[in-house]
Amino acid sequence: MRTIADYLSETRALNGQRQQMPQRRSDLAFCKWVHVVGDAEVGQPPAIEAARDGPAGPGQAERWQRPSRLSVAFLKIERPERRARMSSTLEILDDFFALRNDEDFSRVPGRTIREFGSQVLTGSQADPAHLSPDRQPVYIGGWPSANFGLVHGDLLLTSLLYNEQLLIRDPIVDWFAPEQHLVEHALAARPGYWDPEANQPHMRETRQFLNVAVTQLRALRPLIDAGIVVPVPTARRVYEQRVPIRRLVDRLVKNPDLAPGAYTAAYSPADIPVEDNVRGMFIFASGPNPEPRIAESLRRGLTYFAREFLIAASYGATYTAAFDHELFLCRTGVRDFVRPATRTSEAILQSDLPIFSGLTPQLIAEVHDDDMFGQFRADLHELFQNAPVDGTQSDLAAYVSDQERILLQPKLDDARKAAERGILQRIGAGLNAGKFGIAAGLAIDLALQSPGLATGLNVAREMANGFLDAPREQGSQRIWSSLIRHHRSVGAEMRDVRPKPGSTTGWAVPPEPSMNLTITPGTIIHDFVPRPDLEPYATPSGYTGGDYRPCPCGSGLRYRFCCKEADRRGPVVVSA
């Protein structure tokens, strides 16, 4: 049986051969859409699509249409070069289903889903669109950026107004990525498209997950189109950085502040995420001396934290903690991530930032670049960049307090007024009763007086000796940030998060040996589990043998015309 690694190596070799082969077919055979410029004097061929906006020459009409034998004489085919930026999943969705009448993934053929997955992976190879280190992007760890389509709480939506740009994981790219099967995951993690053990697709789960994920991405479209939210692929990056991640985790487990005794006394299993959709739910065998088993479970949580922190750094973003557990790891563990010569400190804003209610993606996109929010973000970045990290903690606190009063407080007052009787009030947003603050970990290289971890698209691609490293810039640098003083939980800020009580309380493990396993409390997101009420064809009927039997994926189509090709071709890989 071929493994995922076999499929990947074979595909890379095949793609290399294709790039060296002469193209013997006509250009027409390789073009799904062609650029048509029709001369009004000769006659304009009929177009399938309406004319798009754009300049055309005198007497000419410019259109996009599919090639046909009748319009060959009018075709001007321009083979596009490889995109300098990543094609967003939403763009690929629009193009892929432009001429298909049904975008319901419950009914489209399995081979179509596989083709869609291949296009998504291929489009994700270039740099993400809109991503710019100059905009100081952030990545909110501990689930929000991994599941931003589920965010509905006022705190996390408000935080978009105080941040220039937010990185989120692209759920569809990561679902199809074969590299996810080459790193360790929990049994309850999202399974992805391919089942390596059964050597066939998780087609029913894929249909359910795509219906959910596509709906969520489309709801975020105003923010994505505005470049405020940037979906990025992460599964491949986690695989490529597996060695540095392991080195970081090895240092974290040696940190005395993260020793199992103190760690488990401060946080329950449900506080610790181990997968994008799993918090807690650790499984233990009953018996005496449970400490080594608990330590191994804590290591899984630290691995997830290291993966997210490294994802953020590799895209030039600042890891941001939204909840207490992630803030604890930033404060106690991130100093293990930077070079030994780096001085780290923490700056805490004393100002209370208002939390707004009634925000939607469309409203956020409309007011995000308003002067009061844009200037606040610029002043906040300047405050952190000029912070005297090489001085004493009291010097830093005095500097932050002074700059808050001069730079930030006037903007916060304007934001409150806007919610009460200004632009926010007019478009339907208001003030929430809650407030929050901002804390940031700052670093500076004492030897070079430059930051220990700078931002940029190529940051952390390679890490010497397992430390995060980067090109150096002048001034202090944020290496993490946090939303504080809000008293909000994951369940309050994200929907469809299901608590699981487990078979024990907290970290208690029965000391008597038993055949029964102990499962700690936790929470889980079940966005990939097929729902029978949404699968009208899940139970096959009629002819049940051979290629013409009803497909077991629940589409209602015959197996030959649905999943046979998808089963035969293996996991989705990047096409040439």
Coordinates of C-alpha atoms in Angstrom, one line a residue:
M1 CA 0.0 0.0 0.0
R2 CA 1.3 3.4 -1.0
T3 CA 1.7 6.0 1.8
I4 CA 1.0 9.7 1.7
A5 CA 4.8 10.3 1.4
D6 CA 4.8 8.0 -1.7
Y7 CA 2.0 10.0 -3.4
L8 CA 3.8 13.3 -2.6
S9 CA 7.2 12.2 -4.0
E10 CA 5.6 10.7 -7.1
T11 CA 3.6 13.8 -7.8
R12 CA 6.6 16.1 -7.4
A13 CA 8.6 14.0 -9.8
L14 CA 5.8 13.9 -12.3
N15 CA 5.3 17.7 -12.1
G16 CA 9.0 18.1 -12.8
Q17 CA 8.8 16.0 -15.9
R18 CA 5.8 18.0 -17.1
Q19 CA 7.6 21.2 -16.8
Q20 CA 10.4 19.8 -19.1
M21 CA 8.1 18.3 -21.7
P22 CA 7.4 20.3 -24.9
Q23 CA 3.8 21.5 -25.1
R24 CA 2.5 19.7 -28.2
R25 CA -1.2 20.4 -27.8
S26 CA -2.6 23.7 -28.9
D27 CA -2.9 26.5 -26.4
L28 CA -6.7 26.2 -26.7
A29 CA -6.6 22.7 -25.0
F30 CA -4.9 24.2 -21.9
C31 CA -7.2 27.2 -21.5
K32 CA -10.4 26.9 -19.4
W33 CA -11.1 30.6 -19.9
V34 CA -9.8 32.7 -22.8
H35 CA -9.4 36.4 -23.4
V36 CA -11.6 37.4 -26.3
V37 CA -11.2 40.7 -28.1
G38 CA -13.8 41.0 -30.9
D39 CA -13.5 43.6 -33.7
A40 CA -16.8 45.4 -34.2
E41 CA -16.2 45.5 -38.0
V42 CA -15.8 41.8 -38.3
G43 CA -18.5 40.8 -35.9
Q44 CA -18.5 40.0 -32.1
P45 CA -19.0 36.3 -31.4
P46 CA -21.6 35.5 -28.8
A47 CA -20.2 35.5 -25.2
I48 CA -21.3 33.2 -22.4
E49 CA -20.4 35.6 -19.7
A50 CA -21.4 39.3 -19.5
A51 CA -18.7 41.8 -20.4
R52 CA -16.4 42.5 -17.6
D53 CA -15.3 45.9 -16.5
G54 CA -12.0 47.0 -18.1
P55 CA -10.6 49.1 -21.0
A56 CA -10.9 47.9 -24.5
G57 CA -9.6 49.3 -27.8
P58 CA -11.6 51.5 -30.1
G59 CA -14.5 49.6 -31.6
Q60 CA -13.8 46.6 -29.5
A61 CA -15.7 44.7 -26.8
E62 CA -13.8 42.8 -24.2
R63 CA -15.2 39.6 -22.7
W64 CA -14.3 36.4 -20.9
Q65 CA -15.8 33.2 -22.4
R66 CA -15.1 29.5 -22.9
P67 CA -13.4 28.5 -26.1
S68 CA -15.5 27.0 -28.9
R69 CA -15.0 26.0 -32.5
L70 CA -17.2 28.8 -33.7
S71 CA -15.2 31.5 -32.1
V72 CA -11.6 30.3 -32.8
A73 CA -11.1 33.1 -35.4
F74 CA -11.7 35.7 -32.7
L75 CA -9.6 34.3 -30.0
K76 CA -6.6 36.0 -28.6
I77 CA -5.1 33.6 -26.1
E78 CA -2.7 34.8 -23.5
R79 CA -1.3 32.1 -21.2
P80 CA -1.0 33.8 -17.8
E81 CA 2.3 33.5 -15.9
R82 CA 2.4 31.9 -12.5
R83 CA 0.6 34.1 -10.1
A84 CA 2.8 36.2 -7.9
R85 CA 0.2 35.9 -5.1
M86 CA -1.9 33.1 -3.8
S87 CA -5.3 32.6 -5.3
S88 CA -7.7 32.8 -2.5
T89 CA -10.1 29.9 -1.8
L90 CA -13.0 32.2 -2.4
E91 CA -11.7 33.2 -5.9
I92 CA -11.2 29.5 -6.7
L93 CA -14.7 28.8 -5.5
D94 CA -16.2 31.5 -7.7
D95 CA -14.2 30.3 -10.8
F96 CA -14.8 26.6 -10.2
F97 CA -18.5 26.8 -9.8
A98 CA -19.1 29.6 -12.3
L99 CA -20.8 27.3 -14.8
R100 CA -22.1 24.7 -12.4
N101 CA -25.7 25.0 -11.3
D102 CA -25.1 23.5 -7.8
E103 CA -22.6 24.5 -5.2
D104 CA -24.1 22.1 -2.6
F105 CA -21.2 19.8 -1.7
S106 CA -23.8 17.2 -0.5
R107 CA -24.7 16.4 -4.1
V108 CA -21.7 17.2 -6.4
P109 CA -19.8 14.1 -7.7
G110 CA -16.9 12.9 -5.6
R111 CA -14.5 13.4 -8.6
T112 CA -15.6 17.0 -8.8
I113 CA -14.7 17.5 -5.1
R114 CA -11.3 16.0 -5.7
E115 CA -10.7 18.3 -8.7
F116 CA -11.8 21.3 -6.5
G117 CA -9.3 20.2 -3.8
S118 CA -6.5 20.0 -6.4
Q119 CA -7.2 23.5 -7.6
V120 CA -7.3 24.8 -4.0
L121 CA -3.9 23.3 -3.2
T122 CA -2.4 24.5 -6.4
G123 CA -3.7 28.0 -5.9
S124 CA -2.2 28.1 -2.3
Q125 CA 1.4 27.7 -3.4
A126 CA 2.2 31.4 -3.9
D127 CA 2.3 34.1 -1.2
P128 CA -1.1 35.0 0.3
A129 CA -2.9 37.9 -1.2
H130 CA -3.0 41.1 0.8
L131 CA -0.5 39.8 3.4
S132 CA 1.9 42.6 4.4
P133 CA 4.3 42.8 7.3
D134 CA 4.0 46.5 7.2
R135 CA 0.5 46.1 8.5
Q136 CA 1.7 44.4 11.6
P137 CA -0.6 41.3 11.2
V138 CA -1.6 39.2 14.2
Y139 CA -2.6 35.6 14.7
I140 CA -5.0 34.9 17.6
G141 CA -3.9 31.6 19.1
G142 CA -5.9 29.1 21.1
W143 CA -8.6 28.5 18.4
P144 CA -9.8 31.9 17.2
S145 CA -7.5 32.1 14.1
A146 CA -7.9 28.4 13.6
N147 CA -11.7 28.6 13.5
F148 CA -12.5 32.3 12.8
G149 CA -15.6 31.3 11.0
L150 CA -17.1 30.3 14.3
V151 CA -16.3 33.6 16.1
H152 CA -19.4 35.5 17.0
G153 CA -18.4 37.2 20.3
D154 CA -18.1 41.0 20.7
L155 CA -14.6 40.8 22.1
L156 CA -12.9 39.1 19.1
L157 CA -14.9 41.0 16.5
T158 CA -14.0 44.3 18.3
S159 CA -10.3 43.3 18.3
L160 CA -10.3 43.6 14.5
L161 CA -10.8 47.3 14.8
Y162 CA -7.6 47.6 17.0
N163 CA -5.5 45.4 14.7
E164 CA -4.4 46.3 11.2
Q165 CA -4.6 42.7 9.9
L166 CA -5.6 39.3 11.1
L167 CA -4.2 35.9 9.9
I168 CA -6.5 33.0 10.0
R169 CA -6.1 29.4 8.9
D170 CA -7.6 28.6 5.6
P171 CA -9.8 25.6 6.6
I172 CA -10.3 24.3 3.0
V173 CA -6.7 24.3 2.0
D174 CA -5.7 22.5 5.2
W175 CA -8.5 20.0 4.9
F176 CA -7.1 18.8 1.5
A177 CA -3.4 19.1 2.4
P178 CA -1.8 15.6 2.4
E179 CA 1.0 16.8 4.7
Q180 CA -1.4 16.8 7.7
H181 CA -1.1 13.1 7.8
L182 CA 2.7 13.2 8.2
V183 CA 2.6 14.8 11.6
E184 CA 1.0 13.4 14.8
H185 CA -2.6 14.3 15.6
A186 CA -5.2 13.3 18.2
L187 CA -7.8 10.7 17.3
A188 CA -10.6 13.3 17.5
A189 CA -8.9 15.8 15.2
R190 CA -10.4 16.8 11.9
P191 CA -9.6 13.8 9.6
G192 CA -9.0 15.7 6.4
Y193 CA -9.9 14.5 2.9
W194 CA -7.9 11.3 2.7
D195 CA -8.0 8.3 5.0
P196 CA -4.4 6.8 4.9
E197 CA -5.5 3.6 6.7
A198 CA -8.5 2.8 4.5
N199 CA -6.7 4.2 1.4
Q200 CA -9.8 6.1 0.3
P201 CA -11.3 9.6 0.8
H202 CA -13.3 10.7 3.8
M203 CA -16.0 11.7 1.3
R204 CA -19.0 12.0 3.6
E205 CA -17.0 14.0 6.1
T206 CA -15.6 16.1 3.3
R207 CA -19.0 17.0 2.0
Q208 CA -20.2 18.0 5.5
F209 CA -17.0 20.0 6.3
L210 CA -17.0 21.9 2.9
N211 CA -20.6 22.9 3.3
V212 CA -19.8 24.4 6.7
A213 CA -16.4 25.9 5.8
V214 CA -17.6 27.5 2.5
T215 CA -20.5 29.2 4.3
Q216 CA -18.2 30.5 7.0
L217 CA -15.7 31.9 4.4
R218 CA -18.4 33.6 2.4
A219 CA -19.7 35.3 5.6
L220 CA -16.1 36.7 6.1
R221 CA -15.8 37.9 2.5
P222 CA -16.1 41.6 3.2
L223 CA -13.1 41.3 5.6
I224 CA -11.1 39.1 3.2
D225 CA -11.7 41.3 0.2
A226 CA -10.6 44.3 2.3
G227 CA -7.4 42.6 3.3
I228 CA -8.3 42.8 7.0
V229 CA -8.6 39.0 7.4
V230 CA -6.1 36.9 5.4
P231 CA -6.6 33.1 5.2
V232 CA -3.3 31.3 5.0
P233 CA -2.5 27.6 4.5
T234 CA -0.8 26.0 7.6
A235 CA -0.8 22.2 7.3
R236 CA 2.2 22.1 5.0
R237 CA 4.1 24.7 7.0
V238 CA 3.6 22.7 10.2
Y239 CA 5.1 19.6 8.5
E240 CA 8.0 21.5 7.0
Q241 CA 8.8 23.0 10.4
R242 CA 8.3 19.8 12.4
V243 CA 11.9 19.7 13.6
P244 CA 12.1 23.3 14.9
I245 CA 8.7 22.8 16.6
R246 CA 10.0 19.7 18.4
R247 CA 13.1 21.7 19.6
L248 CA 10.9 24.5 20.9
V249 CA 8.7 22.0 22.8
D250 CA 11.8 20.3 24.2
R251 CA 12.8 23.6 25.8
L252 CA 9.3 24.4 27.0
V253 CA 9.0 21.1 28.9
K254 CA 12.2 21.9 30.8
N255 CA 10.9 25.3 31.9
P256 CA 10.3 25.0 35.7
D257 CA 7.3 27.4 35.4
L258 CA 5.6 24.8 33.2
A259 CA 6.2 21.8 35.5
P260 CA 3.2 19.4 35.5
G261 CA 2.4 20.1 39.2
A262 CA 2.0 23.9 38.9
Y263 CA 0.6 23.7 35.4
T264 CA -2.3 21.3 36.3
A265 CA -3.0 23.2 39.5
A266 CA -3.6 26.4 37.5
Y267 CA -5.5 25.1 34.4
S268 CA -8.0 22.3 33.8
P269 CA -7.8 19.9 30.9
A270 CA -10.6 21.8 29.0
D271 CA -8.4 25.0 29.0
I272 CA -5.6 23.3 26.9
P273 CA -6.1 23.1 23.1
V274 CA -4.4 20.1 21.5
E275 CA -5.9 20.4 18.0
D276 CA -7.8 23.0 16.0
N277 CA -11.0 21.4 17.1
V278 CA -10.1 19.6 20.4
R279 CA -9.4 21.0 23.9
G280 CA -8.6 18.6 26.7
M281 CA -10.2 15.2 26.4
F282 CA -6.9 13.5 27.4
I283 CA -7.1 9.7 27.7
F284 CA -5.3 7.9 30.5
A285 CA -5.0 4.3 31.6
S286 CA -5.9 3.9 35.2
G287 CA -3.2 3.0 37.7
P288 CA -0.7 4.4 40.1
N289 CA 1.9 7.1 39.3
P290 CA 0.0 9.0 36.6
E291 CA 2.5 11.9 36.5
P292 CA 4.4 10.7 33.4
R293 CA 1.1 10.2 31.5
I294 CA -0.1 13.7 32.5
A295 CA 3.3 15.2 31.5
E296 CA 2.9 13.6 28.1
S297 CA -0.6 15.1 27.7
L298 CA 0.7 18.5 28.7
R299 CA 3.4 18.1 26.0
R300 CA 0.7 17.7 23.4
G301 CA -0.8 21.0 24.5
L302 CA 2.7 22.7 24.3
T303 CA 3.1 21.2 20.8
Y304 CA -0.1 22.8 19.7
F305 CA 1.0 26.2 21.2
A306 CA 4.5 25.9 19.5
R307 CA 2.8 25.1 16.1
E308 CA 0.6 28.1 16.3
F309 CA 3.4 30.4 17.5
L310 CA 5.6 29.3 14.7
I311 CA 2.8 29.6 12.1
A312 CA 2.4 33.2 13.2
A313 CA 6.1 34.0 13.1
S314 CA 6.6 32.3 9.7
Y315 CA 4.0 34.6 8.1
G316 CA 5.5 37.6 9.9
A317 CA 2.6 37.9 12.3
T318 CA 2.5 38.5 16.1
Y319 CA 1.0 35.7 18.1
T320 CA -1.9 37.1 20.2
A321 CA -3.4 35.4 23.2
A322 CA -7.1 35.9 23.6
F323 CA -7.6 33.7 26.7
D324 CA -5.8 33.1 30.0
H325 CA -4.1 29.8 29.2
E326 CA -2.4 31.2 26.1
L327 CA -1.4 34.4 28.0
F328 CA 0.2 32.1 30.6
L329 CA 2.2 30.3 28.0
C330 CA 3.3 33.6 26.4
R331 CA 4.5 35.1 29.7
T332 CA 6.3 32.0 31.0
G333 CA 7.4 30.2 27.8
V334 CA 8.1 32.5 25.0
R335 CA 11.4 33.6 26.4
D336 CA 12.5 30.1 25.5
F337 CA 11.8 30.9 21.9
V338 CA 14.3 33.7 21.4
R339 CA 18.0 33.8 21.4
P340 CA 19.8 33.8 24.8
A341 CA 21.2 37.3 24.2
T342 CA 17.7 38.8 23.8
R343 CA 16.2 40.9 26.6
T344 CA 12.4 40.4 27.0
S345 CA 9.9 42.5 28.9
E346 CA 6.2 43.0 29.2
A347 CA 4.3 46.2 28.5
I348 CA 0.7 46.5 29.8
L349 CA -1.7 49.2 28.7
Q350 CA -3.7 50.6 31.6
S351 CA -6.4 52.0 29.3
D352 CA -9.6 50.2 29.0
L353 CA -10.6 49.6 25.3
P354 CA -14.3 49.6 24.7
I355 CA -16.0 46.5 23.4
F356 CA -18.6 47.2 20.7
S357 CA -21.8 45.2 20.1
G358 CA -23.7 44.6 16.9
L359 CA -20.5 44.4 14.7
T360 CA -20.7 42.3 11.5
P361 CA -18.0 41.6 8.9
Q362 CA -19.5 44.2 6.6
L363 CA -19.6 46.9 9.4
I364 CA -16.1 46.2 10.4
A365 CA -14.9 46.5 6.8
E366 CA -16.6 49.8 6.5
V367 CA -15.2 51.5 9.7
H368 CA -11.9 49.7 10.0
D369 CA -9.9 52.4 8.1
D370 CA -11.7 55.3 9.8
D371 CA -9.3 57.9 11.1
M372 CA -9.9 57.2 14.8
F373 CA -9.1 53.5 14.5
G374 CA -6.4 53.8 11.9
Q375 CA -4.5 56.4 13.9
F376 CA -4.9 54.4 17.1
R377 CA -3.3 51.4 15.4
A378 CA -0.4 53.5 14.1
D379 CA 0.2 55.1 17.5
L380 CA 0.1 51.8 19.3
H381 CA 2.7 50.4 16.9
E382 CA 4.9 53.4 17.5
L383 CA 4.5 53.1 21.2
F384 CA 5.7 49.5 21.2
Q385 CA 8.5 50.1 18.7
N386 CA 10.0 52.9 20.8
A387 CA 9.6 51.2 24.2
P388 CA 12.8 51.2 26.3
V389 CA 13.1 47.4 26.8
D390 CA 16.8 47.7 27.6
G391 CA 16.0 49.7 30.8
T392 CA 14.2 48.7 34.0
Q393 CA 10.7 47.5 34.3
S394 CA 9.7 50.7 36.0
D395 CA 11.2 52.7 33.2
L396 CA 9.1 50.8 30.7
A397 CA 5.9 51.2 32.8
A398 CA 6.4 54.9 33.1
Y399 CA 7.0 55.2 29.3
V400 CA 3.9 53.3 28.5
S401 CA 1.7 55.3 30.9
D402 CA 3.0 58.6 29.5
Q403 CA 2.5 57.5 25.8
E404 CA -1.0 56.1 26.6
R405 CA -2.1 59.5 27.9
I406 CA -0.6 61.5 25.0
L407 CA -1.2 59.2 22.0
L408 CA -3.9 56.6 22.8
Q409 CA -6.4 58.1 25.2
P410 CA -7.8 60.8 22.8
K411 CA -8.5 58.1 20.2
L412 CA -10.3 55.9 22.7
D413 CA -12.4 58.8 23.8
D414 CA -13.3 59.4 20.1
A415 CA -14.2 55.7 19.7
R416 CA -16.6 55.8 22.6
K417 CA -18.3 59.0 21.3
A418 CA -18.6 57.3 17.9
A419 CA -20.4 54.4 19.4
E420 CA -22.8 56.6 21.4
R421 CA -23.7 59.2 18.7
G422 CA -21.2 59.0 15.9
I423 CA -20.5 56.7 12.9
L424 CA -20.7 53.5 14.7
Q425 CA -24.1 54.4 16.2
R426 CA -25.4 55.4 12.8
I427 CA -24.5 52.0 11.2
G428 CA -26.0 50.0 14.1
A429 CA -23.1 49.3 16.4
G430 CA -23.1 50.2 20.1
L431 CA -21.1 49.9 23.3
N432 CA -20.9 46.6 25.1
A433 CA -20.8 46.7 28.9
G434 CA -17.4 45.0 28.8
K435 CA -13.9 46.4 28.3
F436 CA -10.5 44.9 27.7
G437 CA -6.8 45.8 27.8
I438 CA -3.7 45.0 25.8
A439 CA -0.5 43.5 27.0
A440 CA 2.6 42.8 24.8
G441 CA 5.8 41.0 25.2
L442 CA 8.7 43.0 23.8
A443 CA 12.2 41.9 22.9
I444 CA 15.5 43.6 22.0
D445 CA 18.9 42.2 21.3
L446 CA 21.2 43.5 24.0
A447 CA 24.3 43.1 21.9
L448 CA 23.0 44.7 18.7
Q449 CA 20.2 46.9 20.1
S450 CA 17.8 45.3 17.7
P451 CA 14.8 43.1 18.1
G452 CA 15.2 39.4 18.9
L453 CA 12.3 38.5 16.6
A454 CA 11.4 40.7 13.7
T455 CA 8.5 40.3 11.3
G456 CA 8.5 39.5 7.6
L457 CA 7.2 36.9 5.2
N458 CA 10.4 34.8 5.5
V459 CA 10.7 34.9 9.3
A460 CA 11.3 31.6 11.0
R461 CA 11.7 29.6 7.7
E462 CA 14.9 28.4 9.2
M463 CA 15.8 28.6 12.8
A464 CA 19.4 28.2 13.9
N465 CA 19.7 25.9 16.9
G466 CA 16.0 25.8 17.3
F467 CA 15.6 29.5 18.2
L468 CA 13.3 31.9 16.3
D469 CA 15.5 34.2 14.3
A470 CA 15.0 36.9 11.7
P471 CA 16.6 39.9 10.0
R472 CA 17.1 42.6 12.6
E473 CA 15.5 46.0 12.7
Q474 CA 16.0 48.9 15.0
G475 CA 13.9 49.4 18.0
S476 CA 12.0 47.0 20.3
Q477 CA 9.8 44.3 18.7
R478 CA 6.5 42.7 19.8
I479 CA 7.0 39.0 20.1
W480 CA 3.5 38.4 21.5
S481 CA 0.5 40.3 22.5
S482 CA -2.7 39.6 24.5
L483 CA -6.2 40.7 25.1
I484 CA -6.6 41.0 28.9
R485 CA -9.1 42.0 31.6
H486 CA -12.1 40.9 29.6
H487 CA -13.1 37.7 31.5
R488 CA -14.4 36.0 28.4
S489 CA -14.2 32.3 27.6
V490 CA -13.8 30.3 24.4
G491 CA -17.5 29.2 24.7
A492 CA -18.7 32.7 25.0
E493 CA -16.8 34.0 22.0
M494 CA -17.2 31.0 19.6
R495 CA -20.3 29.1 18.6
D496 CA -20.7 25.3 18.1
V497 CA -18.1 24.6 20.8
R498 CA -19.4 21.5 22.6
P499 CA -18.3 20.7 26.1
K500 CA -17.5 17.1 26.9
P501 CA -17.7 16.2 30.6
G502 CA -15.3 13.2 30.5
S503 CA -15.3 10.3 32.9
T504 CA -13.3 12.1 35.7
T505 CA -13.0 15.4 37.4
G506 CA -10.1 17.6 36.4
W507 CA -6.8 15.7 36.2
A508 CA -7.9 12.9 38.6
V509 CA -6.8 9.4 37.4
P510 CA -8.0 6.4 39.4
P511 CA -5.0 4.8 41.1
E512 CA -6.4 1.2 40.8
P513 CA -5.5 -0.6 37.6
S514 CA -8.5 -1.2 35.4
M515 CA -9.5 -2.1 31.9
N516 CA -11.4 1.1 31.6
L517 CA -9.8 4.3 30.2
T518 CA -10.1 7.6 31.9
I519 CA -11.1 10.6 29.7
T520 CA -10.7 14.1 31.1
P521 CA -13.2 16.9 30.5
G522 CA -12.8 19.0 27.3
T523 CA -14.5 20.7 24.4
I524 CA -14.8 19.7 20.7
I525 CA -15.9 21.1 17.4
H526 CA -17.8 18.6 15.3
D527 CA -18.0 20.5 12.0
F528 CA -17.1 17.4 9.9
V529 CA -19.4 14.8 11.3
P530 CA -22.1 13.9 8.7
R531 CA -25.6 14.9 9.7
P532 CA -28.2 12.2 8.7
D533 CA -30.9 14.9 8.4
L534 CA -28.8 16.6 5.7
E535 CA -28.0 13.3 3.8
P536 CA -31.1 12.3 2.0
Y537 CA -29.2 9.6 0.1
A538 CA -27.0 8.3 2.9
T539 CA -28.8 4.9 3.0
P540 CA -28.3 3.2 -0.4
S541 CA -31.4 1.6 -2.0
G542 CA -32.0 -0.3 -5.2
Y543 CA -29.2 -1.9 -7.1
T544 CA -26.3 -2.4 -4.6
G545 CA -23.6 -4.2 -6.5
G546 CA -20.9 -3.2 -9.0
D547 CA -19.9 0.2 -10.3
Y548 CA -23.5 1.3 -10.9
R549 CA -24.6 0.9 -7.2
P550 CA -25.6 4.0 -5.3
C551 CA -22.4 5.7 -4.1
P552 CA -21.9 5.1 -0.4
C553 CA -20.9 8.8 0.1
G554 CA -24.6 9.8 0.2
S555 CA -24.6 11.9 -2.9
G556 CA -27.5 10.0 -4.6
L557 CA -25.3 9.3 -7.7
R558 CA -24.0 6.0 -9.0
Y559 CA -20.6 5.1 -7.7
R560 CA -19.1 5.0 -11.3
F561 CA -20.1 8.7 -11.8
C562 CA -19.3 9.9 -8.3
C563 CA -16.4 8.5 -6.2
K564 CA -14.8 5.8 -8.3
E565 CA -12.2 8.1 -9.8
A566 CA -11.6 9.8 -6.5
D567 CA -11.0 6.5 -4.8
R568 CA -8.6 5.4 -7.6
R569 CA -6.5 8.5 -7.8
G570 CA -5.4 8.8 -4.1
P571 CA -5.0 11.8 -2.0
V572 CA -5.3 15.3 -3.4
V573 CA -1.9 16.7 -4.4
V574 CA -0.7 19.9 -6.2
S575 CA -1.1 19.7 -9.9
A576 CA 1.5 20.9 -12.3

